mmCIF file of C-alpha atoms and ligand atoms in Angstrom:
data_model
loop_
_atom_site.group_PDB
_atom_site.id
_atom_site.type_symbol
_atom_site.label_atom_id
_atom_site.label_comp_id
_atom_site.label_asym_id
_atom_site.label_seq_id
_atom_site.Cartn_x
_atom_site.Cartn_y
_atom_site.Cartn_z
ATOM 1 C CA MET A 1 111.320 114.821 180.107
ATOM 2 C CA LYS A 2 111.541 112.469 177.131
ATOM 3 C CA ASN A 3 108.146 111.650 175.620
ATOM 4 C CA THR A 4 107.502 108.105 174.437
ATOM 5 C CA VAL A 5 104.513 105.930 173.592
ATOM 6 C CA LEU A 6 104.190 105.400 177.364
ATOM 7 C CA THR A 7 103.567 109.140 177.764
ATOM 8 C CA PHE A 8 100.627 108.730 175.393
ATOM 9 C CA ALA A 9 99.204 105.738 177.281
ATOM 10 C CA GLN A 10 99.604 107.464 180.659
ATOM 11 C CA ALA A 11 98.001 110.686 179.419
ATOM 12 C CA LYS A 12 94.920 108.755 178.253
ATOM 13 C CA GLU A 13 94.716 106.969 181.591
ATOM 14 C CA LYS A 14 94.992 110.208 183.585
ATOM 15 C CA GLY A 15 92.786 112.253 181.272
ATOM 16 C CA GLU A 16 95.638 114.651 180.459
ATOM 17 C CA LYS A 17 95.637 116.355 177.052
ATOM 18 C CA LEU A 18 98.391 115.508 174.569
ATOM 19 C CA THR A 19 99.984 118.153 172.350
ATOM 20 C CA MET A 20 101.377 117.672 168.847
ATOM 21 C CA LEU A 21 102.541 120.053 166.113
ATOM 22 C CA THR A 22 104.114 119.382 162.757
ATOM 23 C CA ALA A 23 107.697 120.358 161.889
ATOM 24 C CA TYR A 24 109.881 119.695 158.875
ATOM 25 C CA ASP A 25 113.283 121.137 159.768
ATOM 26 C CA TYR A 26 115.871 121.299 162.552
ATOM 27 C CA SER A 27 115.404 124.911 163.744
ATOM 28 C CA THR A 28 111.608 124.740 163.983
ATOM 29 C CA ALA A 29 111.728 121.327 165.659
ATOM 30 C CA LYS A 30 114.148 122.739 168.246
ATOM 31 C CA LEU A 31 111.832 125.689 169.020
ATOM 32 C CA ILE A 32 108.736 123.490 169.302
ATOM 33 C CA ASP A 33 110.628 120.963 171.413
ATOM 34 C CA GLU A 34 111.894 123.699 173.758
ATOM 35 C CA ALA A 35 108.311 124.968 174.121
ATOM 36 C CA GLY A 36 107.493 121.628 175.757
ATOM 37 C CA ILE A 37 105.374 119.770 173.194
ATOM 38 C CA ASN A 38 104.667 116.037 173.682
ATOM 39 C CA SER A 39 105.142 115.078 170.061
ATOM 40 C CA ILE A 40 106.352 116.444 166.727
ATOM 41 C CA LEU A 41 104.793 115.052 163.584
ATOM 42 C CA VAL A 42 106.848 115.164 160.421
ATOM 43 C CA GLY A 43 103.664 115.158 158.378
ATOM 44 C CA ASP A 44 103.475 114.476 154.685
ATOM 45 C CA SER A 45 101.740 117.886 154.729
ATOM 46 C CA LEU A 46 105.306 118.931 153.922
ATOM 47 C CA GLY A 47 104.133 118.322 150.363
ATOM 48 C CA ASN A 48 101.822 121.332 150.734
ATOM 49 C CA VAL A 49 103.590 123.705 153.099
ATOM 50 C CA ILE A 50 107.262 123.036 152.236
ATOM 51 C CA LEU A 51 107.302 121.681 148.686
ATOM 52 C CA GLY A 52 104.323 123.610 147.279
ATOM 53 C CA TYR A 53 102.305 120.666 145.921
ATOM 54 C CA GLU A 54 98.496 120.858 145.839
ATOM 55 C CA ASP A 55 98.223 117.632 147.847
ATOM 56 C CA THR A 56 100.349 115.003 149.601
ATOM 57 C CA VAL A 57 100.223 112.400 146.821
ATOM 58 C CA SER A 58 103.646 113.231 145.314
ATOM 59 C CA VAL A 59 105.588 113.095 148.591
ATOM 60 C CA THR A 60 108.325 110.423 148.536
ATOM 61 C CA MET A 61 110.126 108.275 151.094
ATOM 62 C CA GLU A 62 113.274 110.318 150.397
ATOM 63 C CA ASP A 63 111.388 113.552 151.249
ATOM 64 C CA MET A 64 110.199 112.067 154.547
ATOM 65 C CA ILE A 65 113.605 110.677 155.509
ATOM 66 C CA HIS A 66 115.402 113.926 154.618
ATOM 67 C CA HIS A 67 113.047 116.136 156.655
ATOM 68 C CA GLY A 68 112.436 113.548 159.376
ATOM 69 C CA ALA A 69 116.133 113.211 160.178
ATOM 70 C CA ALA A 70 116.467 117.018 160.429
ATOM 71 C CA VAL A 71 113.550 117.167 162.872
ATOM 72 C CA ALA A 72 114.928 114.251 164.900
ATOM 73 C CA ARG A 73 118.219 116.159 165.335
ATOM 74 C CA GLY A 74 116.309 119.158 166.719
ATOM 75 C CA ALA A 75 113.871 117.337 169.015
ATOM 76 C CA LYS A 76 115.392 116.288 172.317
ATOM 77 C CA ASN A 77 112.250 115.487 174.321
ATOM 78 C CA ALA A 78 109.331 115.288 171.907
ATOM 79 C CA LEU A 79 108.298 111.964 170.399
ATOM 80 C CA VAL A 80 109.072 112.310 166.683
ATOM 81 C CA ILE A 81 106.488 110.634 164.459
ATOM 82 C CA ILE A 82 107.211 110.436 160.724
ATOM 83 C CA ASP A 83 104.427 110.001 158.169
ATOM 84 C CA MET A 84 104.560 107.089 155.765
ATOM 85 C CA PRO A 85 103.952 108.698 152.340
ATOM 86 C CA PHE A 86 101.367 107.651 149.753
ATOM 87 C CA MET A 87 102.038 104.172 148.326
ATOM 88 C CA SER A 88 104.826 103.366 150.786
ATOM 89 C CA TYR A 89 102.541 100.974 152.735
ATOM 90 C CA GLN A 90 99.285 100.482 150.797
ATOM 91 C CA THR A 91 100.971 98.176 148.241
ATOM 92 C CA SER A 92 101.827 95.304 150.633
ATOM 93 C CA VAL A 93 102.673 94.357 154.201
ATOM 94 C CA TYR A 94 106.247 93.750 153.029
ATOM 95 C CA ASP A 95 106.579 97.283 151.563
ATOM 96 C CA ALA A 96 105.058 98.735 154.728
ATOM 97 C CA MET A 97 107.622 96.985 156.928
ATOM 98 C CA VAL A 98 110.597 97.915 154.744
ATOM 99 C CA ASN A 99 109.545 101.558 154.553
ATOM 100 C CA ALA A 100 108.638 101.858 158.249
ATOM 101 C CA GLY A 101 112.098 100.426 158.962
ATOM 102 C CA ARG A 102 113.731 103.082 156.761
ATOM 103 C CA LEU A 103 111.897 105.884 158.585
ATOM 104 C CA MET A 104 113.243 104.508 161.874
ATOM 105 C CA LYS A 105 116.813 103.754 160.728
ATOM 106 C CA GLU A 106 117.448 106.643 158.329
ATOM 107 C CA GLY A 107 114.894 109.187 159.594
ATOM 108 C CA ARG A 108 115.493 108.399 163.290
ATOM 109 C CA ALA A 109 111.744 108.390 164.004
ATOM 110 C CA GLY A 110 110.334 107.345 167.371
ATOM 111 C CA ALA A 111 107.173 106.141 165.630
ATOM 112 C CA VAL A 112 105.528 106.152 162.199
ATOM 113 C CA LYS A 113 102.050 107.252 161.119
ATOM 114 C CA LEU A 114 99.944 105.830 158.313
ATOM 115 C CA GLU A 115 96.482 106.599 157.009
ATOM 116 C CA GLY A 116 93.503 104.247 156.876
ATOM 117 C CA GLY A 117 91.344 101.928 158.953
ATOM 118 C CA VAL A 118 90.397 98.265 158.613
ATOM 119 C CA GLU A 119 92.165 97.967 155.231
ATOM 120 C CA VAL A 120 95.625 98.820 156.626
ATOM 121 C CA CYS A 121 95.372 96.722 159.812
ATOM 122 C CA PRO A 122 97.598 93.904 158.446
ATOM 123 C CA GLN A 123 100.300 96.536 157.851
ATOM 124 C CA ILE A 124 99.859 98.053 161.349
ATOM 125 C CA LYS A 125 100.048 94.592 162.955
ATOM 126 C CA ALA A 126 103.230 93.681 161.075
ATOM 127 C CA ILE A 127 105.007 96.997 161.741
ATOM 128 C CA VAL A 128 104.088 96.930 165.444
ATOM 129 C CA GLY A 129 105.211 93.291 165.527
ATOM 130 C CA ALA A 130 108.627 94.435 164.326
ATOM 131 C CA GLY A 131 108.920 96.761 167.325
ATOM 132 C CA ILE A 132 107.949 99.993 165.565
ATOM 133 C CA PRO A 133 105.211 102.084 167.213
ATOM 134 C CA VAL A 134 102.405 103.070 164.835
ATOM 135 C CA CYS A 135 100.092 106.061 165.056
ATOM 136 C CA ALA A 136 97.007 105.495 162.906
ATOM 137 C CA HIS A 137 95.112 108.245 161.052
ATOM 138 C CA ILE A 138 91.409 108.028 160.194
ATOM 139 C CA GLY A 139 88.647 110.318 158.917
ATOM 140 C CA LEU A 140 89.697 112.902 156.351
ATOM 141 C CA THR A 141 92.889 111.167 155.284
ATOM 142 C CA PRO A 142 94.557 113.518 152.760
ATOM 143 C CA GLN A 143 96.302 110.740 150.794
ATOM 144 C CA SER A 144 92.800 109.584 149.719
ATOM 145 C CA ILE A 145 91.745 113.024 148.534
ATOM 146 C CA ASN A 146 91.103 111.777 145.005
ATOM 147 C CA ALA A 147 88.788 109.047 146.305
ATOM 148 C CA PHE A 148 86.933 111.533 148.564
ATOM 149 C CA GLY A 149 86.538 114.047 145.744
ATOM 150 C CA GLY A 150 88.105 116.860 147.798
ATOM 151 C CA PHE A 151 88.794 117.925 151.383
ATOM 152 C CA LYS A 152 85.418 116.931 152.829
ATOM 153 C CA VAL A 153 84.359 116.320 156.432
ATOM 154 C CA GLN A 154 83.967 112.548 156.957
ATOM 155 C CA GLY A 155 81.465 110.496 158.994
ATOM 156 C CA LYS A 156 78.393 112.664 158.398
ATOM 157 C CA SER A 157 75.981 109.823 157.526
ATOM 158 C CA GLU A 158 75.076 106.978 159.880
ATOM 159 C CA ALA A 159 76.845 104.441 157.642
ATOM 160 C CA ALA A 160 79.988 106.584 157.387
ATOM 161 C CA ALA A 161 79.998 107.211 161.148
ATOM 162 C CA LYS A 162 79.683 103.451 161.808
ATOM 163 C CA LYS A 163 82.556 102.744 159.404
ATOM 164 C CA LEU A 164 84.775 105.318 161.169
ATOM 165 C CA LEU A 165 84.040 103.827 164.593
ATOM 166 C CA GLU A 166 84.812 100.384 163.157
ATOM 167 C CA ASP A 167 88.094 101.724 161.710
ATOM 168 C CA ALA A 168 89.058 103.289 165.045
ATOM 169 C CA LYS A 169 88.450 100.041 166.926
ATOM 170 C CA ALA A 170 90.285 98.027 164.264
ATOM 171 C CA VAL A 171 93.477 100.139 164.359
ATOM 172 C CA GLU A 172 93.490 99.936 168.156
ATOM 173 C CA GLU A 173 93.070 96.156 167.947
ATOM 174 C CA ALA A 174 95.913 95.993 165.376
ATOM 175 C CA GLY A 175 98.267 97.620 167.893
ATOM 176 C CA ALA A 176 98.356 101.368 167.109
ATOM 177 C CA PHE A 177 99.424 103.398 170.166
ATOM 178 C CA ALA A 178 97.348 106.447 169.114
ATOM 179 C CA VAL A 179 95.063 107.552 166.319
ATOM 180 C CA VAL A 180 94.805 110.899 164.572
ATOM 181 C CA VAL A 181 91.157 111.721 163.889
ATOM 182 C CA GLU A 182 90.890 114.331 161.145
ATOM 183 C CA GLY A 183 87.923 116.241 159.759
ATOM 184 C CA VAL A 184 85.036 114.538 161.548
ATOM 185 C CA PRO A 185 82.091 116.019 163.487
ATOM 186 C CA ARG A 186 82.784 116.734 167.163
ATOM 187 C CA LYS A 187 80.110 114.335 168.450
ATOM 188 C CA LEU A 188 81.476 111.418 166.436
ATOM 189 C CA ALA A 189 85.053 112.156 167.582
ATOM 190 C CA ASP A 190 83.743 112.175 171.168
ATOM 191 C CA VAL A 191 82.219 108.703 170.719
ATOM 192 C CA ILE A 192 85.444 107.367 169.160
ATOM 193 C CA THR A 193 87.486 108.877 172.026
ATOM 194 C CA ARG A 194 85.192 107.293 174.624
ATOM 195 C CA GLU A 195 85.233 103.881 172.940
ATOM 196 C CA LEU A 196 89.026 103.605 172.592
ATOM 197 C CA THR A 197 91.683 102.877 175.187
ATOM 198 C CA ILE A 198 94.392 104.503 173.019
ATOM 199 C CA PRO A 199 94.458 108.312 172.760
ATOM 200 C CA THR A 200 92.760 110.153 169.915
ATOM 201 C CA ILE A 201 94.626 113.152 168.501
ATOM 202 C CA GLY A 202 92.172 115.507 166.849
ATOM 203 C CA ILE A 203 92.534 117.890 163.941
ATOM 204 C CA GLY A 204 89.220 119.366 162.899
ATOM 205 C CA ALA A 205 87.543 116.898 165.273
ATOM 206 C CA GLY A 206 86.587 119.177 168.180
ATOM 207 C CA ASN A 207 87.641 119.582 171.767
ATOM 208 C CA GLY A 208 86.717 116.141 173.053
ATOM 209 C CA CYS A 209 89.767 114.293 171.694
ATOM 210 C CA ASP A 210 92.595 113.228 173.998
ATOM 211 C CA GLY A 211 95.004 115.561 172.215
ATOM 212 C CA GLN A 212 95.309 118.003 169.338
ATOM 213 C CA VAL A 213 97.600 118.450 166.347
ATOM 214 C CA LEU A 214 98.011 121.382 163.956
ATOM 215 C CA VAL A 215 100.286 122.169 161.038
ATOM 216 C CA TYR A 216 102.623 124.806 162.467
ATOM 217 C CA GLN A 217 102.507 127.100 159.412
ATOM 218 C CA ASP A 218 98.703 127.200 159.785
ATOM 219 C CA MET A 219 98.761 128.184 163.454
ATOM 220 C CA LEU A 220 101.480 130.803 162.845
ATOM 221 C CA GLY A 221 99.849 132.373 159.784
ATOM 222 C CA MET A 222 102.684 131.357 157.476
ATOM 223 C CA PHE A 223 100.635 129.483 154.858
ATOM 224 C CA SER A 224 97.814 131.285 153.099
ATOM 225 C CA ASP A 225 96.998 128.991 150.120
ATOM 226 C CA PHE A 226 94.190 127.364 152.118
ATOM 227 C CA THR A 227 93.057 127.807 155.747
ATOM 228 C CA PRO A 228 90.605 125.195 157.051
ATOM 229 C CA LYS A 229 87.861 126.216 159.521
ATOM 230 C CA PHE A 230 89.481 124.235 162.352
ATOM 231 C CA VAL A 231 92.711 126.265 162.352
ATOM 232 C CA LYS A 232 93.309 128.821 165.095
ATOM 233 C CA ARG A 233 95.931 131.428 164.274
ATOM 234 C CA TYR A 234 98.130 131.933 167.354
ATOM 235 C CA ALA A 235 100.401 134.500 165.695
ATOM 236 C CA ASP A 236 100.785 136.296 162.383
ATOM 237 C CA ILE A 237 104.375 135.303 161.732
ATOM 238 C CA GLY A 238 103.836 135.410 157.963
ATOM 239 C CA GLU A 239 103.183 139.184 158.181
ATOM 240 C CA VAL A 240 106.118 139.673 160.589
ATOM 241 C CA MET A 241 108.398 137.825 158.130
ATOM 242 C CA LYS A 242 107.143 139.826 155.165
ATOM 243 C CA ARG A 243 107.733 143.137 156.988
ATOM 244 C CA ALA A 244 111.266 142.033 157.955
ATOM 245 C CA PHE A 245 112.032 141.009 154.348
ATOM 246 C CA GLN A 246 110.780 144.398 153.124
ATOM 247 C CA ALA A 247 112.910 146.260 155.718
ATOM 248 C CA TYR A 248 115.989 144.288 154.614
ATOM 249 C CA ILE A 249 115.353 145.012 150.934
ATOM 250 C CA GLU A 250 114.936 148.711 151.740
ATOM 251 C CA GLU A 251 118.060 148.959 153.943
ATOM 252 C CA VAL A 252 120.292 147.148 151.473
ATOM 253 C CA GLY A 253 118.891 149.397 148.753
ATOM 254 C CA ASN A 254 119.487 152.645 150.641
ATOM 255 C CA GLY A 255 122.840 151.520 152.059
ATOM 256 C CA THR A 256 121.937 151.540 155.778
ATOM 257 C CA PHE A 257 122.656 147.807 156.087
ATOM 258 C CA PRO A 258 125.205 146.549 156.935
ATOM 259 C CA ALA A 259 125.997 149.160 159.629
ATOM 260 C CA LYS A 260 129.273 149.595 161.576
ATOM 261 C CA GLU A 261 128.315 146.930 164.134
ATOM 262 C CA HIS A 262 127.940 144.284 161.436
ATOM 263 C CA GLU A 263 131.430 144.819 159.996
ATOM 264 C CA TYR A 264 134.748 143.090 160.770
ATOM 265 C CA SER A 265 137.848 145.220 161.419
ATOM 266 C CA VAL A 266 141.447 144.809 160.353
ATOM 267 C CA ASP A 267 144.566 146.735 161.344
ATOM 268 C CA ASP A 268 145.139 149.747 159.019
ATOM 269 C CA SER A 269 148.744 148.616 158.446
ATOM 270 C CA VAL A 270 147.433 145.557 156.607
ATOM 271 C CA ILE A 271 145.492 147.699 154.166
ATOM 272 C CA GLU A 272 148.369 150.231 153.831
ATOM 273 C CA GLY A 273 150.677 147.296 153.097
ATOM 274 C CA LEU A 274 148.574 146.470 150.053
ATOM 275 C CA TYR A 275 149.744 149.763 148.472
ATOM 276 C CA ASP A 276 153.452 149.545 149.488
ATOM 277 C CA SER A 277 155.659 149.307 146.442
ATOM 278 C CA GLY A 278 156.674 145.742 145.748
ATOM 279 C CA SER A 279 154.045 144.248 148.056
ATOM 280 C CA LYS A 280 152.324 141.099 146.864
ATOM 281 C CA THR A 281 148.557 141.140 146.589
ATOM 282 C CA SER A 282 148.057 137.402 146.250
HETATM 283 O O1 KIV B 301 100.563 115.434 157.327
HETATM 284 C C1 KIV B 301 100.131 115.990 158.349
HETATM 285 O O2 KIV B 301 100.562 117.082 158.737
HETATM 286 C C2 KIV B 301 99.094 115.298 159.112
HETATM 287 C C3 KIV B 301 98.390 116.080 160.159
HETATM 288 C C4 KIV B 301 97.590 117.147 159.575
HETATM 289 C C5 KIV B 301 97.632 115.209 161.064
HETATM 290 O O3 KIV B 301 98.853 114.166 158.860
#
């Protein structure tokens, strides 16, 4: 069944958990979609796990459109949410609308996601007003990593916790259909989840959120540069891939690949004809 923003609203109402994973390409999106996920996030984490940057700051609109459109072609039932990259919406409401529109038209998104609380509410309001669903993202927002001074859990002091609750309420009021809550203490995420009527999607925010999201390379053991505490490894695909690559290298080296079953055949007369006197070889 096709997932939409209504699926999110109904899940919150019924107390059913929502599932989300990231994807950045057609084949992976197809696999995740076929597994029955509610939503696929084309996260700007592609800067880290696909493009090899240290953070998400350098990710461009073109990157998001290119990967977003590939994911959209692979996802038949999941709601595809594409991240708005750094400086594609912070600069003005006008920029936010133009760029959200591009992610919908060129990236074929079902919704967009942007980071921030009270300060980005004018942008959320305007984008939602244009008929584009917005997923908000509060807490440890990676685009602000330079302002935070690193990947640090947010909302640990009373003042910071109050500000996060205020942000959560503000993005709901501005019209967001869901909010990703990243890197905050479980008890604070629980309060935010209780106080909101839109679903919270947690990542490093404990089990009390209305749904969960993970970066798929993290949960499959395919990205080893940095593994946060909140990641659960569901498989060690990185090791499986490495072993397969090694087997291929070995078999090509020792001549056991390709084997008979991987070869195409041709009638012997064709080959014999190549040596007949006067035959043309071009
Ligand atoms: O970019 C991303 O993948 C994200 C998730 C980690 C929530 O924003």
